[in-house]
Structures are given as C-alpha cells and as structure tokens.
PDB file of C-alpha atoms in Angstrom:
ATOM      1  CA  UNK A 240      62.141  41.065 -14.913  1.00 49.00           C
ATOM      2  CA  UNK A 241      64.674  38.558 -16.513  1.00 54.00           C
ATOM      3  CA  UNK A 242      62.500  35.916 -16.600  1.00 55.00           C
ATOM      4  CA  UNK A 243      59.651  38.298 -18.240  1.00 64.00           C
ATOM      5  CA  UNK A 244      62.112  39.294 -21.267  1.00 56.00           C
ATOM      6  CA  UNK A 245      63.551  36.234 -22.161  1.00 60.00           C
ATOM      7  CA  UNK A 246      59.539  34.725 -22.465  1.00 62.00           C
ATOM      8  CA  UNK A 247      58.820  37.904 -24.872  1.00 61.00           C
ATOM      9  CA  UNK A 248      62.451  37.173 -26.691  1.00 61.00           C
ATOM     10  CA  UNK A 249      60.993  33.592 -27.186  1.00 62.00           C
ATOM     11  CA  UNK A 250      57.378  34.589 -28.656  1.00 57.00           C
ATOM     12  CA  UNK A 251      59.292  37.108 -31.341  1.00 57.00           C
ATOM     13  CA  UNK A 252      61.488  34.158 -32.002  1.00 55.00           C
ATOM     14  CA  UNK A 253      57.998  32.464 -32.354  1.00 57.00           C
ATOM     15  CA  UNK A 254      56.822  34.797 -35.095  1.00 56.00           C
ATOM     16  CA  UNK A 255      54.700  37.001 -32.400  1.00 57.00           C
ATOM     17  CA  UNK A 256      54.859  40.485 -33.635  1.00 63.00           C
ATOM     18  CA  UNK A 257      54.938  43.665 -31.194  1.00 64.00           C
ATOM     19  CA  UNK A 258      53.404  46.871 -31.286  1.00 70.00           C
ATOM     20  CA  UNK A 259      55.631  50.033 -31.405  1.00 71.00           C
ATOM     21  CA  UNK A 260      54.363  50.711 -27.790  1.00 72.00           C
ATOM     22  CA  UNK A 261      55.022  47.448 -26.625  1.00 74.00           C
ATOM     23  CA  UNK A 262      58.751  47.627 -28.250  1.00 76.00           C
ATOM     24  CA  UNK A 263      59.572  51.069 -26.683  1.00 76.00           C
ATOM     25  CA  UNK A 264      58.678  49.498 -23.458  1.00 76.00           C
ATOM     26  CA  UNK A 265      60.744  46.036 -24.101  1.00 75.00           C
ATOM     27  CA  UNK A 266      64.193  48.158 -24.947  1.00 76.00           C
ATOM     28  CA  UNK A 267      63.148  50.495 -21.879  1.00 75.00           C
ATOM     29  CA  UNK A 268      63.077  47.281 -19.950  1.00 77.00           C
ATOM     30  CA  UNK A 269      66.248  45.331 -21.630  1.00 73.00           C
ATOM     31  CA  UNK A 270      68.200  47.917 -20.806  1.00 72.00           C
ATOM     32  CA  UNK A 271      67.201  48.687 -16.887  1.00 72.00           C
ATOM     33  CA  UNK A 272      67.396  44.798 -16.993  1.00 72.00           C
ATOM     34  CA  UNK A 273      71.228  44.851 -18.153  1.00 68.00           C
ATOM     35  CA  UNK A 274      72.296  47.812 -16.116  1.00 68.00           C
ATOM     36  CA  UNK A 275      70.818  45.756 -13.026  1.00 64.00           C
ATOM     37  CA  UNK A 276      72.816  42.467 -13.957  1.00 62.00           C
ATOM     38  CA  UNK A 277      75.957  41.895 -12.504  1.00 55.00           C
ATOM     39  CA  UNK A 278      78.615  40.961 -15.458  1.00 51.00           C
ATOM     40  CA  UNK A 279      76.326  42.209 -18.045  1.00 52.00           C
ATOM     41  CA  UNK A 280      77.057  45.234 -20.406  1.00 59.00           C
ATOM     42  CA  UNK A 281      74.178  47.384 -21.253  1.00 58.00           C
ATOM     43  CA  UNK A 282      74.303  48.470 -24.545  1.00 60.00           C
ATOM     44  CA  UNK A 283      72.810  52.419 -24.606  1.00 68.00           C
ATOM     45  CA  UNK A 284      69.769  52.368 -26.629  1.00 66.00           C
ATOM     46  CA  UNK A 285      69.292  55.002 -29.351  1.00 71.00           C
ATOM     47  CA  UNK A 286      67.193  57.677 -27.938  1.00 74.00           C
ATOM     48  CA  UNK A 287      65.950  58.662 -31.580  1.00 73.00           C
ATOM     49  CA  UNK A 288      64.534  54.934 -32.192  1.00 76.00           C
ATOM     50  CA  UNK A 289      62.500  55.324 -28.714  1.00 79.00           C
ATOM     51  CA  UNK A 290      58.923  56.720 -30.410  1.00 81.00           C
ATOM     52  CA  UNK A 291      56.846  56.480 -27.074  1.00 84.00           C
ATOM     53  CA  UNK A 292      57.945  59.818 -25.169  1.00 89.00           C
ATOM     54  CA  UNK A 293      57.278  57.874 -21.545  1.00 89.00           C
ATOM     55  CA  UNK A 294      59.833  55.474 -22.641  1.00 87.00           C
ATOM     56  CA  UNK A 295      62.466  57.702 -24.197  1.00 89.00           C
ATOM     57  CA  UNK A 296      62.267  59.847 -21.015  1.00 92.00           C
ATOM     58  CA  UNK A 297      62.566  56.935 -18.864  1.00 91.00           C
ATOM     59  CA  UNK A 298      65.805  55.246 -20.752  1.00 87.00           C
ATOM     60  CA  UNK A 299      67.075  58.949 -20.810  1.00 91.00           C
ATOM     61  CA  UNK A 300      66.893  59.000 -16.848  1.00 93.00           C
ATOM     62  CA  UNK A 301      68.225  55.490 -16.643  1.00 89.00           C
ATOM     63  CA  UNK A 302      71.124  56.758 -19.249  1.00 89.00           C
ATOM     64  CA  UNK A 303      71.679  60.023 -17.167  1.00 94.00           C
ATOM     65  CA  UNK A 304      72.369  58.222 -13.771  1.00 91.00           C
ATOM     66  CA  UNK A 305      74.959  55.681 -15.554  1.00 88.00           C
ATOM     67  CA  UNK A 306      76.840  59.273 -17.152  1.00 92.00           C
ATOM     68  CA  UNK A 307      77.365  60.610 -13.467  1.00 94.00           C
ATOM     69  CA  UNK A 308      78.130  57.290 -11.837  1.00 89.00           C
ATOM     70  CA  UNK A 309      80.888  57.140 -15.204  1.00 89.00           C
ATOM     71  CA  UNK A 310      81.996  60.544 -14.675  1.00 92.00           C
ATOM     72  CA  UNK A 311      80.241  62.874 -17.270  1.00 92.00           C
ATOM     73  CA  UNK A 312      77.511  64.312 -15.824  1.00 93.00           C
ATOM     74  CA  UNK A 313      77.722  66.716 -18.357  1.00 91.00           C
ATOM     75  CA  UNK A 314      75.961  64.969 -20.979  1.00 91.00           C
ATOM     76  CA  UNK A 315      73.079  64.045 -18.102  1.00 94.00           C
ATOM     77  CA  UNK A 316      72.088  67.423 -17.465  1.00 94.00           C
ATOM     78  CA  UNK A 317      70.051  68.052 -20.848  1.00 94.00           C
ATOM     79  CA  UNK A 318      68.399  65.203 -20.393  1.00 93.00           C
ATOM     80  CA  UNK A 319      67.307  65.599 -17.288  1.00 95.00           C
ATOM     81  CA  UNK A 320      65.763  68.808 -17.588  1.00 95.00           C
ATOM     82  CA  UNK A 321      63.912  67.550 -20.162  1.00 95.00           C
ATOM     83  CA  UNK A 322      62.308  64.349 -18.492  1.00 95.00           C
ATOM     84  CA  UNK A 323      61.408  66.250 -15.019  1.00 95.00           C
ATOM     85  CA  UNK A 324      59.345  68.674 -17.510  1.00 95.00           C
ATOM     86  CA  UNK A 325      57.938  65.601 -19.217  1.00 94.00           C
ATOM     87  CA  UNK A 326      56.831  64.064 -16.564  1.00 94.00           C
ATOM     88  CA  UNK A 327      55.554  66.784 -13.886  1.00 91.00           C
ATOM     89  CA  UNK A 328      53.399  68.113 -17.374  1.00 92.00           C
ATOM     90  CA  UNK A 329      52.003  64.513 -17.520  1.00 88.00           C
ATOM     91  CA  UNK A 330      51.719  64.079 -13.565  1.00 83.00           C
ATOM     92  CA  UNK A 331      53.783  61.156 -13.386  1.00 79.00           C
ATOM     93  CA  UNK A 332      55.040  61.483  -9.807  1.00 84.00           C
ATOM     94  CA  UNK A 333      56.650  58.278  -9.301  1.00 87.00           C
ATOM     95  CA  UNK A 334      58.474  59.100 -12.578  1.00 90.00           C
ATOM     96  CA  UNK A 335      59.342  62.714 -11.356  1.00 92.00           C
ATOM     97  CA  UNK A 336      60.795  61.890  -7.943  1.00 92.00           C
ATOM     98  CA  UNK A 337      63.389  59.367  -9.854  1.00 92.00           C
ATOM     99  CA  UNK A 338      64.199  62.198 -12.671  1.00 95.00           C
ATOM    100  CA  UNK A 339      64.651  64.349  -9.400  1.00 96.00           C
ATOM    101  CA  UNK A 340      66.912  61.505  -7.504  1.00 95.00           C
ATOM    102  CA  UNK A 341      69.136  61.547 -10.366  1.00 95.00           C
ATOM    103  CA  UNK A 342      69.097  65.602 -10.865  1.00 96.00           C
ATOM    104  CA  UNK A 343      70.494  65.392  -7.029  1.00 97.00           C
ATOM    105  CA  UNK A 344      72.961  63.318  -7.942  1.00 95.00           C
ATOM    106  CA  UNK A 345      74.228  65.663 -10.729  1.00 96.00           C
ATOM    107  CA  UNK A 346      73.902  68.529  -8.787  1.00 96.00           C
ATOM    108  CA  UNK A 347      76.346  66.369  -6.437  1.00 94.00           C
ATOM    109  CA  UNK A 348      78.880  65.555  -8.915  1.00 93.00           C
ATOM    110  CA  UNK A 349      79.024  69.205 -10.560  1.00 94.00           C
ATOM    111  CA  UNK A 350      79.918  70.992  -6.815  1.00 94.00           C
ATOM    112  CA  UNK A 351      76.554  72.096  -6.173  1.00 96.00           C
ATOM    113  CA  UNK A 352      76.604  70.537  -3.012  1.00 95.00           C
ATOM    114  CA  UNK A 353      74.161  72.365  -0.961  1.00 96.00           C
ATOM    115  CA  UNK A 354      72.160  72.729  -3.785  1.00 97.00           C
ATOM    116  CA  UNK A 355      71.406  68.888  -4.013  1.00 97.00           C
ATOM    117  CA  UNK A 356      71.547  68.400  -0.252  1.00 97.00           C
ATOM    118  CA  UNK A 357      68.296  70.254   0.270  1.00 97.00           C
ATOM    119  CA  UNK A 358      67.303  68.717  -3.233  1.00 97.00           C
ATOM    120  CA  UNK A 359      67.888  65.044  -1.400  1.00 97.00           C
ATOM    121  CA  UNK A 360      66.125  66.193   1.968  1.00 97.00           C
ATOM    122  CA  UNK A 361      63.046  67.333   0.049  1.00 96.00           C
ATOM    123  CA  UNK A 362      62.685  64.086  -1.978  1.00 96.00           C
ATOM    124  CA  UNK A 363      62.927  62.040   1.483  1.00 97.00           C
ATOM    125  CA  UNK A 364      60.590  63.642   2.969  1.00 96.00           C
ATOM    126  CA  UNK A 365      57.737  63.233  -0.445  1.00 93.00           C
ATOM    127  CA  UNK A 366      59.158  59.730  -0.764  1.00 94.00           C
ATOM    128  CA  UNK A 367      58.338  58.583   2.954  1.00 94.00           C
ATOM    129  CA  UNK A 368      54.904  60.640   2.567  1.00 92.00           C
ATOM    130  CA  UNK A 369      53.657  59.102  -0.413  1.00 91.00           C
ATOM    131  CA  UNK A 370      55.023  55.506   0.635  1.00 91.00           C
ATOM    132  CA  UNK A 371      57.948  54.712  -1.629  1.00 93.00           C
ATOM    133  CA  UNK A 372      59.762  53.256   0.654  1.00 95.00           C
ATOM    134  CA  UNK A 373      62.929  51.586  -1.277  1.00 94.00           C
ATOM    135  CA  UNK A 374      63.342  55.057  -2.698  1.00 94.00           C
ATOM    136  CA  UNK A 375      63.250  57.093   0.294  1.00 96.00           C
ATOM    137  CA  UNK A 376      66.131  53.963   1.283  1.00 97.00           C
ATOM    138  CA  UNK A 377      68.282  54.896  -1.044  1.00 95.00           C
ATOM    139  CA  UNK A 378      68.143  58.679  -1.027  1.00 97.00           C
ATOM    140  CA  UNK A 379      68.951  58.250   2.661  1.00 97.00           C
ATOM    141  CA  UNK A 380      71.883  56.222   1.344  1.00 96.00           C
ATOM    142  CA  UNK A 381      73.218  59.134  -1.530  1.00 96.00           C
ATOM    143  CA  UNK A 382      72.549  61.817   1.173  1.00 97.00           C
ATOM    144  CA  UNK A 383      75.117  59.501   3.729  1.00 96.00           C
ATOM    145  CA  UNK A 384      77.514  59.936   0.877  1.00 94.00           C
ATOM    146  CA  UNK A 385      76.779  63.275   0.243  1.00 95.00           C
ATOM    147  CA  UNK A 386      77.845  63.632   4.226  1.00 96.00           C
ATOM    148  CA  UNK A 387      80.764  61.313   3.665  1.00 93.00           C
ATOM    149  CA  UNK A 388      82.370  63.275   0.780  1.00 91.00           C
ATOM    150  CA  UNK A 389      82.135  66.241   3.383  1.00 92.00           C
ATOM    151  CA  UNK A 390      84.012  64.355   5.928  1.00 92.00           C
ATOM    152  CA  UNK A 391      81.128  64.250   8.343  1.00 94.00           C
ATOM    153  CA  UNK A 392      80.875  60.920   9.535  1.00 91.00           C
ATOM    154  CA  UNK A 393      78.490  61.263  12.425  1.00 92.00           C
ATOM    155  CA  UNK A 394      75.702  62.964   9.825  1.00 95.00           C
ATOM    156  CA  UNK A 395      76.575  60.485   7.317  1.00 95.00           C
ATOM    157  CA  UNK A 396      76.157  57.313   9.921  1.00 93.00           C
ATOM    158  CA  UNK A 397      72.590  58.916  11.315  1.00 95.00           C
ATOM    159  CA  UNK A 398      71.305  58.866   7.258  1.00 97.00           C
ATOM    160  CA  UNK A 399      72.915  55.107   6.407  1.00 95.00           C
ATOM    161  CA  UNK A 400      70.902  54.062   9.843  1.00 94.00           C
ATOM    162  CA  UNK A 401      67.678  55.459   8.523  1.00 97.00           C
ATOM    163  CA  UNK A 402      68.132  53.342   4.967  1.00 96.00           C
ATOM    164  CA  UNK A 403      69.063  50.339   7.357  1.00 93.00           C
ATOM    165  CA  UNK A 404      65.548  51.089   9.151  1.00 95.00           C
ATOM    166  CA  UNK A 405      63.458  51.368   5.963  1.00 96.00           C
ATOM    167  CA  UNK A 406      65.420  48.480   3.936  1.00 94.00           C
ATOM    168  CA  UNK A 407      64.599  46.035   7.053  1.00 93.00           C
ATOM    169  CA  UNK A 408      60.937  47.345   7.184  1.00 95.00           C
ATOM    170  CA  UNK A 409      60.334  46.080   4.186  1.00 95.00           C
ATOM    171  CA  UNK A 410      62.778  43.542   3.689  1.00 91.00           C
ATOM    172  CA  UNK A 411      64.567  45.050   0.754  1.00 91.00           C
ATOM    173  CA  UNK A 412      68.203  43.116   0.829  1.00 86.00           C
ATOM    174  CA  UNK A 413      70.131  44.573  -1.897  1.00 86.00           C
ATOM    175  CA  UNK A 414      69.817  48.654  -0.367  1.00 90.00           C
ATOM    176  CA  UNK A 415      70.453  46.427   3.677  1.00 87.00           C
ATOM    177  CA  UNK A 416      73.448  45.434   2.437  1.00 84.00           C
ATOM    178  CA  UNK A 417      74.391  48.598   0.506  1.00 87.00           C
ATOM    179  CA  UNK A 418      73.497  50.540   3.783  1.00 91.00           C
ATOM    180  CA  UNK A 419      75.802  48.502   6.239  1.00 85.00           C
ATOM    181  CA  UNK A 420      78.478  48.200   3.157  1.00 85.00           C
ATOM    182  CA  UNK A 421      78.599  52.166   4.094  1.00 89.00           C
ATOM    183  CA  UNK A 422      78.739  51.877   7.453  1.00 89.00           C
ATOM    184  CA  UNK A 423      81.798  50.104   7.425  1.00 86.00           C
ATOM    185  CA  UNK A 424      83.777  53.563   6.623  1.00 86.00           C
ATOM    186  CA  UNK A 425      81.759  55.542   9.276  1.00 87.00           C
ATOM    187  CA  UNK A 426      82.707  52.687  11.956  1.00 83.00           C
ATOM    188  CA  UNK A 427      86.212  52.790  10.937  1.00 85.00           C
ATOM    189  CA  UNK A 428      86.249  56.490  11.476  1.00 83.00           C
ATOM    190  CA  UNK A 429      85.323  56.097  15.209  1.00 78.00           C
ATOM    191  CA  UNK A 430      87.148  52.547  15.875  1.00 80.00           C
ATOM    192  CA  UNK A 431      83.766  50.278  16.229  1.00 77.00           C
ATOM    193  CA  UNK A 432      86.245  47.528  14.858  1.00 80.00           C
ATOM    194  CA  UNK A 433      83.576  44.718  16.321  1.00 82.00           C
ATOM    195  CA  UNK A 434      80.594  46.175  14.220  1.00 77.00           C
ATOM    196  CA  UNK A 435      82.965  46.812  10.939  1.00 79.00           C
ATOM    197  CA  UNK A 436      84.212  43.251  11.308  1.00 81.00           C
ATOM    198  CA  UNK A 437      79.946  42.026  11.775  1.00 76.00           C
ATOM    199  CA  UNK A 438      79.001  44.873   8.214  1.00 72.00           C
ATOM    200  CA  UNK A 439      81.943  42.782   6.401  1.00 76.00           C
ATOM    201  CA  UNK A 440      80.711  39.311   7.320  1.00 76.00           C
ATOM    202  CA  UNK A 441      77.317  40.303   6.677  1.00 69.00           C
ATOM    203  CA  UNK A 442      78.265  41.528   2.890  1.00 69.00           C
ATOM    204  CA  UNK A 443      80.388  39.033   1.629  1.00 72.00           C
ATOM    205  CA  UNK A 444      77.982  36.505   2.779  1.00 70.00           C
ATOM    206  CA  UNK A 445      75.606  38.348   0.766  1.00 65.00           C
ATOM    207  CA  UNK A 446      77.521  39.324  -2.373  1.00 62.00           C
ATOM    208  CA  UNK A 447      78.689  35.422  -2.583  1.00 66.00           C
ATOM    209  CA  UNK A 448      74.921  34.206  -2.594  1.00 64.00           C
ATOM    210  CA  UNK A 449      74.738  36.752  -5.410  1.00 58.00           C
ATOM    211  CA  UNK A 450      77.780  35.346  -7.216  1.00 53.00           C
ATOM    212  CA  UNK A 451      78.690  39.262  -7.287  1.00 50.00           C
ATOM    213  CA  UNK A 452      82.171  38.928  -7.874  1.00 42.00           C
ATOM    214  CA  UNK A 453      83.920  42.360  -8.011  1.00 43.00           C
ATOM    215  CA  UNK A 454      81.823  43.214  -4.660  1.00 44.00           C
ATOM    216  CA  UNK A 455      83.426  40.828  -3.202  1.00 39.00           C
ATOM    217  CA  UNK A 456      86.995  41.485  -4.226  1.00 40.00           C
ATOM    218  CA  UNK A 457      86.336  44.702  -3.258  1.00 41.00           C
ATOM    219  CA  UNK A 458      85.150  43.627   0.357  1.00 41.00           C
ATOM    220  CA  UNK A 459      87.911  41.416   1.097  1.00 39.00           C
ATOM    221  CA  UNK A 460      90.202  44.357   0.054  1.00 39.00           C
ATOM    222  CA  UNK A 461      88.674  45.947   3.151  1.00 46.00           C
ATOM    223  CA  UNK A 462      89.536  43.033   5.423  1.00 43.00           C
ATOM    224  CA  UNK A 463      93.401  44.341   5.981  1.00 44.00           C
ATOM    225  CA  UNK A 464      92.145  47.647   7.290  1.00 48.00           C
ATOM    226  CA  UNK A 465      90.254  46.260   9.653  1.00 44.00           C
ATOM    227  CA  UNK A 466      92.291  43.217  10.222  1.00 47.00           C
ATOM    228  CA  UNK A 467      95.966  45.093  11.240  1.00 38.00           C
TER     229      UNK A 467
END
C-alpha cells in the first residue's frame, strides 16, 4: 500500500491530474496507510473535503476506531451510526462487518459490556461464514480482551487460541504475534512460565524484524515478571 502511494505522489509531482473520486480514495488510503505505520503520525483528514460518501464513511470508521483506542469514544459513536446505515443501504457487507467491529468496540469502552459481547460473537460467526478470515482473527482477539478486562482468563485464553488457529491458517503474522503477545497475561495467570518465556521470544523476534520499537520496549518490560 506504501509502495502504491508514493508511485501516485510521484505522477502528481509529474503533472498527472486526479479525479475527485480517485482523490477521495488516495486520502482514504494515506491515512489507513499512516495509522498502519509504525512511527508515523496520521494526520485526521477533514471529513467535509471527503465528496465520495464510500470514502468519507470509510475514513470516518478508520477515525472512530483511533477515538476509542485514544479514549473518546464519544465522538465515535455519531459516526458510526451513520456509516453502518450507509453501508447496509448500499449492501456493502465487507464494509458493514468493520463499521460493526468498531461499534463493538465502543460498546466495550462505554460499559456496555454484554451488549458488545454478543455484538463480537455474532460478527465471528458471519466473518468465519462468509470467509474473512483475518477479521474473524482479530474479533477473536478483542473478544479475549473483552474476557480479560472481566478477569476471566480461561475464556479469554480459549478466544486468543482460536485467532492463533485462523492467523496460522492463513499465515497472517502481524494478528500471530498479537494473539500469543496476549497469551502471555493468560499464561502468567496460571504459571505456564515455559510457554510465557517461548510468546516473549517469539515477539521480540518479531517486533525487531519490524524495527517496531515501542513493542519492543514494551516486551522487554515484561521480561522481569516472568524472569523473578
């Protein structure tokens, strides 16, 4: 995706003009591109100056899930609503079932916890049916924190397992390593010190091939807890 925006930054350089469609769907794309990047600050587009309404909906998804993961879900919810009824009137499904992910998530962070449980369980279930398989990973991931936040580890291990099952089947390293990066805590909670010690090896050898630098400061901080 990095590759394909810096060739269509260098044919604007080049004079090559872009249609409004085609520039909706280049800040749409800069911006998931940026979030994505590690040591890279998004900047939030301008929702007014998105004219294509598939585009503004998406970037207003992609801007919703960055408002709950910083804290202020509030400002999510209204655009959420909005986007699920855009795209289930336009029968975007694919489209949908993310606006829905991320409407689980804010259900989450605003205490509506069983709310968003059966929310996440329903989306698994469409996601595995209709063969979106990374998704279906990483709502298997959110609903092991979900389980986590609720102090019950054994639930949260059996959903990190099943992410860990789909990621391999389809060889999708970034949610592996996310899943077993989880597992550490539920290990830790029943003494599996051996497997904790393999998840840690296993990420920072990861996160170092990714030059992912805060992960790793983050997974070395682990090491003491394990290592006493």
């Amino acid at each position: 995706l990095g590759h394909c925006l810096d060739r269509m930054d260098k044919r604007c350089r080049n004079g090559e003009t872009m249609s409004e469609r085609l520039q909706d769907e280049y800040r749409y794309l800069r911006f998931v591109n940026d979030e994505m990047t590690p040591g890279r600050k998004a900047v939030e587009p301008r929702l007014e100056n998105i004219n294509a309404p598939l585009f503004r909906h998406r970037i207003a998804v992609q801007l919703s899930d960055r408002y709950i993961y910083m804290g202020n879900p509030a400002k999510a919810g209204p655009l959420l609503t909005a986007a699920i009824d855009f795209f289930n009137s336009r029968g975007l499904d694919g489209d949908q079932l993310r606006a829905l992910t991320t409407k689980a998530k804010f259900l989450r962070e605003t205490g509506h916890i069983d709310e968003a449980r059966l929310l996440y369980q329903s989306l698994f279930i469409k996601c595995k049916a209709r063969g979106h398989s990374v998704q279906a990973g990483n709502i298997a991931v959110d609903l092991g924190n979900l389980y986590m936040g609720r102090d019950l580890y054994k639930t949260a291990e059996s959903w990190y397992l099943k992410a860990v099952t789909i990621f391999e089947a389809v060889d999708y390293r970034n949610g592996l390593f996310l899943a077993e990066s989880n597992l550490v805590e539920t290990r830790k909670t029943r003494g599996d010190w051996d497997a904790v010690k393999q998840s840690l090896e296993n990420s920072l050898k990861y996160y170092k091939q990714h030059q992912n630098v805060p992960a790793m400061g983050m997974k070395r901080l682990n090491w003491p807890n394990w290592n006493f």
